[in-house]
PDB file of C-alpha atoms in Angstrom:
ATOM      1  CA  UNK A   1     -19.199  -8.411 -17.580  1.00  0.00           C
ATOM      2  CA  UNK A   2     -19.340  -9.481 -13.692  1.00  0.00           C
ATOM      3  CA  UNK A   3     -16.342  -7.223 -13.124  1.00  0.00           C
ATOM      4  CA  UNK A   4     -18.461  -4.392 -14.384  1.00  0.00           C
ATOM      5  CA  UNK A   5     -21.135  -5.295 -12.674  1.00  0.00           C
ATOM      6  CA  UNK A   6     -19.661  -5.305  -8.967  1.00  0.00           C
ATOM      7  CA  UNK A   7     -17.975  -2.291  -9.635  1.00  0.00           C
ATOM      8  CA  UNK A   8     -20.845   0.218 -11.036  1.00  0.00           C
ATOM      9  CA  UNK A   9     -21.658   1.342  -8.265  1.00  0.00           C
ATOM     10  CA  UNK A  10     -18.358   2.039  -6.781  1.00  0.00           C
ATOM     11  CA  UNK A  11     -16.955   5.536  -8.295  1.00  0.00           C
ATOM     12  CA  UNK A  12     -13.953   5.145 -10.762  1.00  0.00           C
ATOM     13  CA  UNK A  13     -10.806   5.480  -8.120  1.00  0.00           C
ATOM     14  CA  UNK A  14      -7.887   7.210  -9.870  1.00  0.00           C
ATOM     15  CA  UNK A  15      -5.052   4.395  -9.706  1.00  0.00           C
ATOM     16  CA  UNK A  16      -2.437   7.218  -9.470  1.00  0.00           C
ATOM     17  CA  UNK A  17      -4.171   9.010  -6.282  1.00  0.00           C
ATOM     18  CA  UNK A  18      -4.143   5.637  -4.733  1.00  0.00           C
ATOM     19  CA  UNK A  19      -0.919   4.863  -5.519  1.00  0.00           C
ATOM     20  CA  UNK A  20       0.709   8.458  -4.388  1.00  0.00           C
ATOM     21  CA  UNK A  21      -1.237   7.623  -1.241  1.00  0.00           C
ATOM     22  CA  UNK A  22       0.282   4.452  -0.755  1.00  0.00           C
ATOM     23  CA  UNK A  23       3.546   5.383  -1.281  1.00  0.00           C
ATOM     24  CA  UNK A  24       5.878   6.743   1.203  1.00  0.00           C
ATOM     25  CA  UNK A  25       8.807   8.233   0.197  1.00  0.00           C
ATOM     26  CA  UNK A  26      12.616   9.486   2.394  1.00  0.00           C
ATOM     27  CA  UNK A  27      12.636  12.973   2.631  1.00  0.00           C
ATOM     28  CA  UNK A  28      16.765  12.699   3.449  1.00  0.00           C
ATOM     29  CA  UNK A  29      18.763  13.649   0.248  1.00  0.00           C
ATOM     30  CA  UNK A  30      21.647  10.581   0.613  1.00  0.00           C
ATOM     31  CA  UNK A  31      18.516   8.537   0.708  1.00  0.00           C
ATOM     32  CA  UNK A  32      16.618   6.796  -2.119  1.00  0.00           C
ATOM     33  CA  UNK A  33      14.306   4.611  -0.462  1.00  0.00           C
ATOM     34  CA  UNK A  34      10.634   4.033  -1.232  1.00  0.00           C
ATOM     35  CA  UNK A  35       8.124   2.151   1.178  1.00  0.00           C
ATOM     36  CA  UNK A  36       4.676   1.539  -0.974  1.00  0.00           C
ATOM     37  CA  UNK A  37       2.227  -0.701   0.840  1.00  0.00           C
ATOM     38  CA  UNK A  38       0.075  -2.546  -1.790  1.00  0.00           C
ATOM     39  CA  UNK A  39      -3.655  -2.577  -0.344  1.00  0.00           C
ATOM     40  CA  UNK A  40      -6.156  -4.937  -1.883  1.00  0.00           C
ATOM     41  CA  UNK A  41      -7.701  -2.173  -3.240  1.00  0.00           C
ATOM     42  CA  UNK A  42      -4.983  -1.272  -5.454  1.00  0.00           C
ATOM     43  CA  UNK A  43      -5.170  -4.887  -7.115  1.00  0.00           C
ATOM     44  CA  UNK A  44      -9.173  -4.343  -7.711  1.00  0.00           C
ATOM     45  CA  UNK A  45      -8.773  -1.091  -9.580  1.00  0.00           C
ATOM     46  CA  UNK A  46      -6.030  -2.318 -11.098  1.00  0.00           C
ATOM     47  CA  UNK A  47      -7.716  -5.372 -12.141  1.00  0.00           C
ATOM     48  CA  UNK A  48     -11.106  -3.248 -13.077  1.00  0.00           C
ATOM     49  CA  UNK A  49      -8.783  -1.053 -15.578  1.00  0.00           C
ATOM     50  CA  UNK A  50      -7.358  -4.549 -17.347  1.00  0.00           C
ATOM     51  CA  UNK A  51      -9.777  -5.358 -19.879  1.00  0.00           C
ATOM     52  CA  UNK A  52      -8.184  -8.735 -20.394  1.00  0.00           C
ATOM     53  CA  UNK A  53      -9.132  -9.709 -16.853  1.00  0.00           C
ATOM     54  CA  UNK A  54     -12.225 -11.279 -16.034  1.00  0.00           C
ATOM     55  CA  UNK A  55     -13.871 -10.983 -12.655  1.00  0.00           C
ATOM     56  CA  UNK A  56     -13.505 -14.435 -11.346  1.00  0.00           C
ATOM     57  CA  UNK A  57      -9.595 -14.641 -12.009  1.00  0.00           C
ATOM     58  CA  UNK A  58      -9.246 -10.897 -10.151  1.00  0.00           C
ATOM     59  CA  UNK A  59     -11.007 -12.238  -7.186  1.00  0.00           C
ATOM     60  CA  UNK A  60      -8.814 -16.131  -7.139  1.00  0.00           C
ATOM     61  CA  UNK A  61      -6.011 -13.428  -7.173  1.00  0.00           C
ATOM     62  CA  UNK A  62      -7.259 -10.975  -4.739  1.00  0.00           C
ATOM     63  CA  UNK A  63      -8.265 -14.016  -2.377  1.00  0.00           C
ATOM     64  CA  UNK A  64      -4.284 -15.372  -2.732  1.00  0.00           C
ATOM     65  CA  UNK A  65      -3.425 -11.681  -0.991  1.00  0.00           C
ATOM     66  CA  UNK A  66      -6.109 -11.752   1.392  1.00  0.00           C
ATOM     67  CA  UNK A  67      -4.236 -13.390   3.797  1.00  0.00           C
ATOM     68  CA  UNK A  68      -0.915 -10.478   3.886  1.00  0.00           C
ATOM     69  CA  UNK A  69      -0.577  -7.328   3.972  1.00  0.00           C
ATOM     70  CA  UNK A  70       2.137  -6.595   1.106  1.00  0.00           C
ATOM     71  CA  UNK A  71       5.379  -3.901   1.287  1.00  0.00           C
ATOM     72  CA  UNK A  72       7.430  -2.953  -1.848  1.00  0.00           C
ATOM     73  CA  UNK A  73      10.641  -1.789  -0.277  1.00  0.00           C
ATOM     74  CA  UNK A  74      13.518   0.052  -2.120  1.00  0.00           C
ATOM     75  CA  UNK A  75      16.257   1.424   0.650  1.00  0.00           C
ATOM     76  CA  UNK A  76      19.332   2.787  -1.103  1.00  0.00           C
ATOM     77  CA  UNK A  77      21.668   4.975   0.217  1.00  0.00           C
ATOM     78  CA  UNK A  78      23.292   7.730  -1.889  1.00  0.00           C
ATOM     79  CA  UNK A  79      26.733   8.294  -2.215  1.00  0.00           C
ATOM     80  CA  UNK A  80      28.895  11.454  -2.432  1.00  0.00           C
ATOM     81  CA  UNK A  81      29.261  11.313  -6.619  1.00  0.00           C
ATOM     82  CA  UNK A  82      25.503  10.585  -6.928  1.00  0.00           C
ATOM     83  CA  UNK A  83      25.909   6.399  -6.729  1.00  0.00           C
ATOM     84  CA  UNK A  84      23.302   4.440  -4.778  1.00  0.00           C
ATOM     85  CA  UNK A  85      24.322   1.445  -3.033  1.00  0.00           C
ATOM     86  CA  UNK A  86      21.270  -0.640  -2.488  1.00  0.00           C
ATOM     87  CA  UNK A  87      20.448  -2.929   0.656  1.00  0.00           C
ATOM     88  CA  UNK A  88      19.545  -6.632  -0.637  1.00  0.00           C
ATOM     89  CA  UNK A  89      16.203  -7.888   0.259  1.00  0.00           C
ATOM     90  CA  UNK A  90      17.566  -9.836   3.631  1.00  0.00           C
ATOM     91  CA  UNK A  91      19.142  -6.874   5.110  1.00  0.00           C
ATOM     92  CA  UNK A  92      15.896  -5.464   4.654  1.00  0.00           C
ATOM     93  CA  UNK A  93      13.708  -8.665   5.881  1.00  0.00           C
ATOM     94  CA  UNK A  94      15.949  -7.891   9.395  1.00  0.00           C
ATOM     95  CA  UNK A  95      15.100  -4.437   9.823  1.00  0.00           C
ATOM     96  CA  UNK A  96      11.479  -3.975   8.411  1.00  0.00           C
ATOM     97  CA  UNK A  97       8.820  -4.018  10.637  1.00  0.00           C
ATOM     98  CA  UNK A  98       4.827  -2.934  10.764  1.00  0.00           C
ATOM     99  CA  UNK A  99       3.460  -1.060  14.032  1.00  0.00           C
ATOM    100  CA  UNK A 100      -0.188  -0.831  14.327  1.00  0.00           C
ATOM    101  CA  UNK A 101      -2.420   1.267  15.757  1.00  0.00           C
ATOM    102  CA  UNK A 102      -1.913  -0.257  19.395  1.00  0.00           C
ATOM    103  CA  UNK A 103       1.805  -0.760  18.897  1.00  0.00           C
ATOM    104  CA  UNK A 104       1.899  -3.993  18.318  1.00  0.00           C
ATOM    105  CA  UNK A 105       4.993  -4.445  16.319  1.00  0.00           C
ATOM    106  CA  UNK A 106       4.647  -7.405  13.120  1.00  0.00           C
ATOM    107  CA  UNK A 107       8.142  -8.790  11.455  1.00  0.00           C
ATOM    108  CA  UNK A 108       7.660  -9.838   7.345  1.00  0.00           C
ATOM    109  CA  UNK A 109       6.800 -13.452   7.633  1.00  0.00           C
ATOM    110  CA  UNK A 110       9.748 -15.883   6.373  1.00  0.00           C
ATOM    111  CA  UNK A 111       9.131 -17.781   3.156  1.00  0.00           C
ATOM    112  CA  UNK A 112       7.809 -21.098   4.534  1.00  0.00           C
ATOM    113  CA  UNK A 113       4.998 -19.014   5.589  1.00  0.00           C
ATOM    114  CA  UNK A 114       4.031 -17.795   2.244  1.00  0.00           C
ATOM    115  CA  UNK A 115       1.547 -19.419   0.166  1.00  0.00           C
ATOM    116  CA  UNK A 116       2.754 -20.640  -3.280  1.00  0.00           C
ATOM    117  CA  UNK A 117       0.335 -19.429  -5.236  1.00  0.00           C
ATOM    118  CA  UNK A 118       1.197 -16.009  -3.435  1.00  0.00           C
ATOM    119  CA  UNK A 119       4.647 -15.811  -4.280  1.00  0.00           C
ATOM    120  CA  UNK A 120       4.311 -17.104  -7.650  1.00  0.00           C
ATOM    121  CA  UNK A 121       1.419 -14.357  -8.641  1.00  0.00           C
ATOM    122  CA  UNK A 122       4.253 -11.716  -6.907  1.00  0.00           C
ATOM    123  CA  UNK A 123       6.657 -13.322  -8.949  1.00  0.00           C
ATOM    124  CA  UNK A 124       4.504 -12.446 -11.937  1.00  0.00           C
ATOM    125  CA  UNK A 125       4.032  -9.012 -10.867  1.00  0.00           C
ATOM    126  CA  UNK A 126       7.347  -8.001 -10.239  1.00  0.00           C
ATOM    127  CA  UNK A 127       8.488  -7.013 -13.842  1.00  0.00           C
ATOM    128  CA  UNK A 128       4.509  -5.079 -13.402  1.00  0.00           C
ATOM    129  CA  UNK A 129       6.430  -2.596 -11.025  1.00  0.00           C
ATOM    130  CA  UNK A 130       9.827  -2.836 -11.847  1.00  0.00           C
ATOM    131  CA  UNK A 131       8.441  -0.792 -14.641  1.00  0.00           C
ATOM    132  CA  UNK A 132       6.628   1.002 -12.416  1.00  0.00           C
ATOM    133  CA  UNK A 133       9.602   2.488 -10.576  1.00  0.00           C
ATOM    134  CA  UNK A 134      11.953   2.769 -13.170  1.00  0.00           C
ATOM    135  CA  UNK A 135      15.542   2.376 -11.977  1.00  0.00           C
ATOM    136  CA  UNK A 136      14.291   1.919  -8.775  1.00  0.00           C
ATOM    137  CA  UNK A 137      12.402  -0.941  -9.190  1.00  0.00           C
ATOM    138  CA  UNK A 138      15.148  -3.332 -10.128  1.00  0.00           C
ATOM    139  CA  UNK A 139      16.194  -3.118  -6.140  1.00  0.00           C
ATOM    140  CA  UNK A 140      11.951  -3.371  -5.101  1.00  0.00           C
ATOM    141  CA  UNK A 141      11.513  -6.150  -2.940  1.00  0.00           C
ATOM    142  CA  UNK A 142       8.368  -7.542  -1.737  1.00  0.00           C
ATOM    143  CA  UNK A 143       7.733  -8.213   2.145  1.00  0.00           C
ATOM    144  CA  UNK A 144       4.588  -9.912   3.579  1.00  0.00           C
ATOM    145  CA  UNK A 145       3.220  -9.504   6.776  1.00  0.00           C
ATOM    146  CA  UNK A 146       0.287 -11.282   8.556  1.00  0.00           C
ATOM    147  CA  UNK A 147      -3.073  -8.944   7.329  1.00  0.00           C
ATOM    148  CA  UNK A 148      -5.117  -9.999  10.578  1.00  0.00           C
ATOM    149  CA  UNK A 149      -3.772  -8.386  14.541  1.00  0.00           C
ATOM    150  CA  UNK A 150      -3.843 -11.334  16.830  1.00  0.00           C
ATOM    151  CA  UNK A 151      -7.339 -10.640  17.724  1.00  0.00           C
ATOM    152  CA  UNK A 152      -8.275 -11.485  13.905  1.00  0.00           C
ATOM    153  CA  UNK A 153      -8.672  -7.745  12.727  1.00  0.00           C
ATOM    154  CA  UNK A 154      -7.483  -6.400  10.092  1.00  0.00           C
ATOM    155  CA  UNK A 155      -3.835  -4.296  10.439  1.00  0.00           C
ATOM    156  CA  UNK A 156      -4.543  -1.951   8.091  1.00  0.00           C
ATOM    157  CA  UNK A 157      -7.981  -1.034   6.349  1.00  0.00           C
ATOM    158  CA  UNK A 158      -7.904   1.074   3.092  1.00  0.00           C
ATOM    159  CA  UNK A 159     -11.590   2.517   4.027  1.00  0.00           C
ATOM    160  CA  UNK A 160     -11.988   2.807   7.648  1.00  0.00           C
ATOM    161  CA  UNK A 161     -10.556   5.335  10.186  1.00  0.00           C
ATOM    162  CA  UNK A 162      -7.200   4.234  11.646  1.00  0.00           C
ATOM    163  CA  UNK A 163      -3.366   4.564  11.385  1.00  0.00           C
ATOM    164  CA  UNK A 164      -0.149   2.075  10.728  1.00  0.00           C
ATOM    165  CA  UNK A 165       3.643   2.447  10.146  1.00  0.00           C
ATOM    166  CA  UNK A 166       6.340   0.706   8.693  1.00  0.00           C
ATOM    167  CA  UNK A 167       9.560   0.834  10.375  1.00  0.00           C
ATOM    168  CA  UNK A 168      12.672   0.879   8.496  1.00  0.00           C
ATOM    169  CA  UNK A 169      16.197   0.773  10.893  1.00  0.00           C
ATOM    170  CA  UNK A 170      15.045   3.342  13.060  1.00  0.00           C
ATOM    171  CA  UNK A 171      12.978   5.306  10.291  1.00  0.00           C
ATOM    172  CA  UNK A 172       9.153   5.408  10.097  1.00  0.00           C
ATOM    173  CA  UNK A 173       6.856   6.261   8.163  1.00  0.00           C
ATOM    174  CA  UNK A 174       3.188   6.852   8.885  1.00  0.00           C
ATOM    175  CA  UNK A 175      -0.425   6.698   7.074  1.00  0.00           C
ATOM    176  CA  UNK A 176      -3.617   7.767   8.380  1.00  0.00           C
ATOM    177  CA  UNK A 177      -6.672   5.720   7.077  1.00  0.00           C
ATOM    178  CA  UNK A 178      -8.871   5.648   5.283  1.00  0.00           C
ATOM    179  CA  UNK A 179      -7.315   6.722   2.153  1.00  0.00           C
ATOM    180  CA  UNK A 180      -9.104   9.955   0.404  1.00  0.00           C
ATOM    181  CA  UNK A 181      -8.192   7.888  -3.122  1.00  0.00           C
ATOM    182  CA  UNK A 182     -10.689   5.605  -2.425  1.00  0.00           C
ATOM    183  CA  UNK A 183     -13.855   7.702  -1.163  1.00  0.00           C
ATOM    184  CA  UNK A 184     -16.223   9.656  -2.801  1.00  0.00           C
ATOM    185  CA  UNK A 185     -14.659  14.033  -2.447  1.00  0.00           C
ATOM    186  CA  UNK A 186     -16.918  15.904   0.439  1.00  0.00           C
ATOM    187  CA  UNK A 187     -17.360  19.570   0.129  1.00  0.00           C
ATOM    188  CA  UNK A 188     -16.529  22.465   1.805  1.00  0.00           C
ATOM    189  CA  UNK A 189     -19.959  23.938   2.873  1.00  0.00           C
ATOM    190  CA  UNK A 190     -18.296  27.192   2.930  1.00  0.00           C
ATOM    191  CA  UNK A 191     -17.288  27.985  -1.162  1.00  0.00           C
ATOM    192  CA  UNK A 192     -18.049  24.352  -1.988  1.00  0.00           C
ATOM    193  CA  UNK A 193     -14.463  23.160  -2.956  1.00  0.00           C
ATOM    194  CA  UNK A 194     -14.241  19.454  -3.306  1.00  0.00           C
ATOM    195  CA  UNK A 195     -11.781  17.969  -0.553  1.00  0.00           C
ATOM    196  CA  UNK A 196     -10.560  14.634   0.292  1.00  0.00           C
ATOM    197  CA  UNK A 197     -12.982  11.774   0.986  1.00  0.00           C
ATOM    198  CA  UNK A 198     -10.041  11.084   4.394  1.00  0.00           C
ATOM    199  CA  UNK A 199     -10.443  14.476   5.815  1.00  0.00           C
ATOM    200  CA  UNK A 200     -13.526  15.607   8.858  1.00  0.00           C
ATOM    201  CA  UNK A 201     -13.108  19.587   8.359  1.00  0.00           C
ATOM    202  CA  UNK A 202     -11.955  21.940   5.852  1.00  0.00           C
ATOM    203  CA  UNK A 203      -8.300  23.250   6.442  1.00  0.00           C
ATOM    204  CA  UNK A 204      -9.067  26.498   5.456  1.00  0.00           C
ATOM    205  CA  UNK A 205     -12.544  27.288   6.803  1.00  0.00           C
ATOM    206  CA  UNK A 206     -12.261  24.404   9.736  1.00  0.00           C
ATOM    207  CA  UNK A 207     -16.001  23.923   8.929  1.00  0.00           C
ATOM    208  CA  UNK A 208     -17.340  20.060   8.811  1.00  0.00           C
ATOM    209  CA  UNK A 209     -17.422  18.916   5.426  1.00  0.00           C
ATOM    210  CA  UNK A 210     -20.740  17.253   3.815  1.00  0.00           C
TER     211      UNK A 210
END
């Protein structure tokens, strides 16, 4: 198939690398909240590993994202006896905010500025990672913000060198890009381990990889 054919000669990306990359996690014990941003990457090997998708509809899908750069949100706070009280999605929508590289803060764009077709294929999706998440995911909500900076570049690129957050209240959390998930492993030229695609030196030996 097409699918197969754009993708040979990518290597096979391990959907559950990427996706404990992408997710961000609160460290704080009387918190259960879960901040995953959902690359475009994420829907291709997704998409690859479907065998009842066909090329073409992957990319009308992928080309219905393009346009935002999409949050999955769970913020729950947990209570003395163990019970989480969960903050609906527009307590959420008022709080959450992406800060680029620059600084330049980005709110989740309001409904009207959604595509259809976008929030119907979330729609779709949601039972997807409800499942996903387990108890959790009944209280995921999605949040879109604009993919392109005002200068028309992308936010947040899975494969190139930069860094974003996603700002919570007055929580943040932080990745570094590219993500390792998605490159092919360098090597230690020291013993020859195999490290992360993301990283310039080896931890241990602080050597350049190859």
């Amino acid at each position: 198939g097409f699918m197969s054919l754009s993708f040979a000669q990518d290597r096979k990306v391990d959907i559950n690398a990427l996706v404990q990359e992408t997710q961000k996690m609160s460290q704080s014990a009387d918190e259960m909240t879960l901040i995953w941003w959902i690359p475009e990457e994420f829907w291709r090997v997704s998409f690859e590993q479907n065998p009842n998708m066909i090329a073409a509809q992957a990319e009308e899908f992928i080309k219905v994202l393009r346009p935002y750069m999409v949050i999955v949100t769970v913020d729950g706070k947990v209570g003395a006896f163990g019970g989480v009280t969960y903050k609906p999605q527009a307590t959420i929508q008022n709080s959450i905010q992406i800060v680029d590289r620059k600084g330049t803060h980005y709110r989740p764009l309001n409904d009207e500025k959604i595509d259809a077709d976008t929030k119907n294929f979330l729609l779709m999706m949601k039972p997807v990672f409800v499942n996903m998440l387990g108890p959790m995911g009944q209280n995921m909500h999605f949040f879109l913000f604009p993919s392109l900076s005002e200068k028309g570049k992308n936010i947040a690129d899975a494969k190139s060198e930069g860094t974003f957050s996603v700002k919570l209240d007055k929580r943040e959390f932080k990745w570094r890009l590219p993500l390792g998930s998605l490159l092919p492993p360098k090597v230690c030229p020291v013993d020859g381990e195999k490290m992360s695609g993301a990283w310039k030196f080896c931890p241990w030996h602080g050597v350049e990889l190859k």
